C-alpha cells in the first residue's frame, strides 16, 4: 500500500494548504517526510495529528516539520501520539520559533516532569499562545497507570512555581490519561493552572 499522504493528490491537497487533520490513522515516517518536503508546507496554520503513533519516527522529523511552518503555524495538536521525552526535547527549539502559535496540545503522551519544565520554558517566549494542554507528568502514575492524587497535587504546585518564575501570565490545562470519569483517552475535566501577574500598585 502507498503511504497515506503520498496516495493523496499533492496538487489538490497542498496547493493552498491551510490546515491538515490526520487523526487516529496509519501514518508512516515516509508520509511525514513527504509532508515536510511539500513546497507549500510553509502555508500551514493548523496541524492535528492526534492519535497518530510517532514512537518509531526519527526524532528530527517533527523538528524539521516545525521549522518549515514556524512563520504561520497557529494550532498544533499532538494528543495521544506516543511522543517521548527525547522526541519532545528534539523539537522544542523549533517549537519556540512558532511565533504565531495560539493553541498547543500534547495530552495523552507520557512525559517526565523535567521535560515538562523545559516545555514550559520554551513556550514562554510565544506571544500569542493562549491554549496550552499538557499531560500529567508520568511521575503522577504508578507503574500500571494508577493515579497518585497526592503526587498530582504536588506536581501541579511545582508547575505553578515554574510559571511564577517565568513571570508572564499563563493558563495551562493538565490532563489525565485515561480520564477517570469516562475512560476516554484524554481527560479535559481538570481545573487549569493559572498564573496571573499582580496588578501594579
Phi, psi and omega in degrees: 000145176286150174303154186304309185286324180293336180279351176274163175285112182299315181297316183289327185268330189247354183293331176226049187295123178238319179216153180222123180240115178224075186263142173052040181236169176282119181227126182264167175297326177297321178300312183293323176297318178299319178297316180299329184271354179297131182295341183257009181299334182293350177272350189295129179249334183222131180224119179238107177245026184299136180084356178272116184289125182245014185304321185264004180281149173298138186298332184282349183296313179294327176298313179297317180300313182292327176297324181290330186252010187303328185279343187236338189297129179244330182225127178232130179229110178241038180296139172050052181253000182071023180293133182259171177305313184295322178294316180297315179299326181294323183258002178301316178300320178291321178299320182292349177262002177279079192293343180260004186296129180246332184219132180217129182227131180232019187301150175082007175254143181272103182237150181277162177298320181299318180286327175300320178297317178298321178300312181298323180289321180289323181279349181294343182272356184272113191289336185254000184291118182237333180248109180235117180235118185233158179281152169298133181304152185297339177291350178285344187244151167286169182306328181265017175087010178284130183288133174258096188297321179295321178293322178298315180298320179296318181290325176298318178296323179294318179293324177296321177297323177296316179299319178297320180296325180286333169096321185284146176294134182210154173231122177234146177253131176252119185252143175273159178213120356283171180292125180291345180274313188239352179082002178296161184299328182227136179261126178246025183260001184285151173287141180288159171265120188243128170239116178247133178290139179296145179292144179295144182292000000 
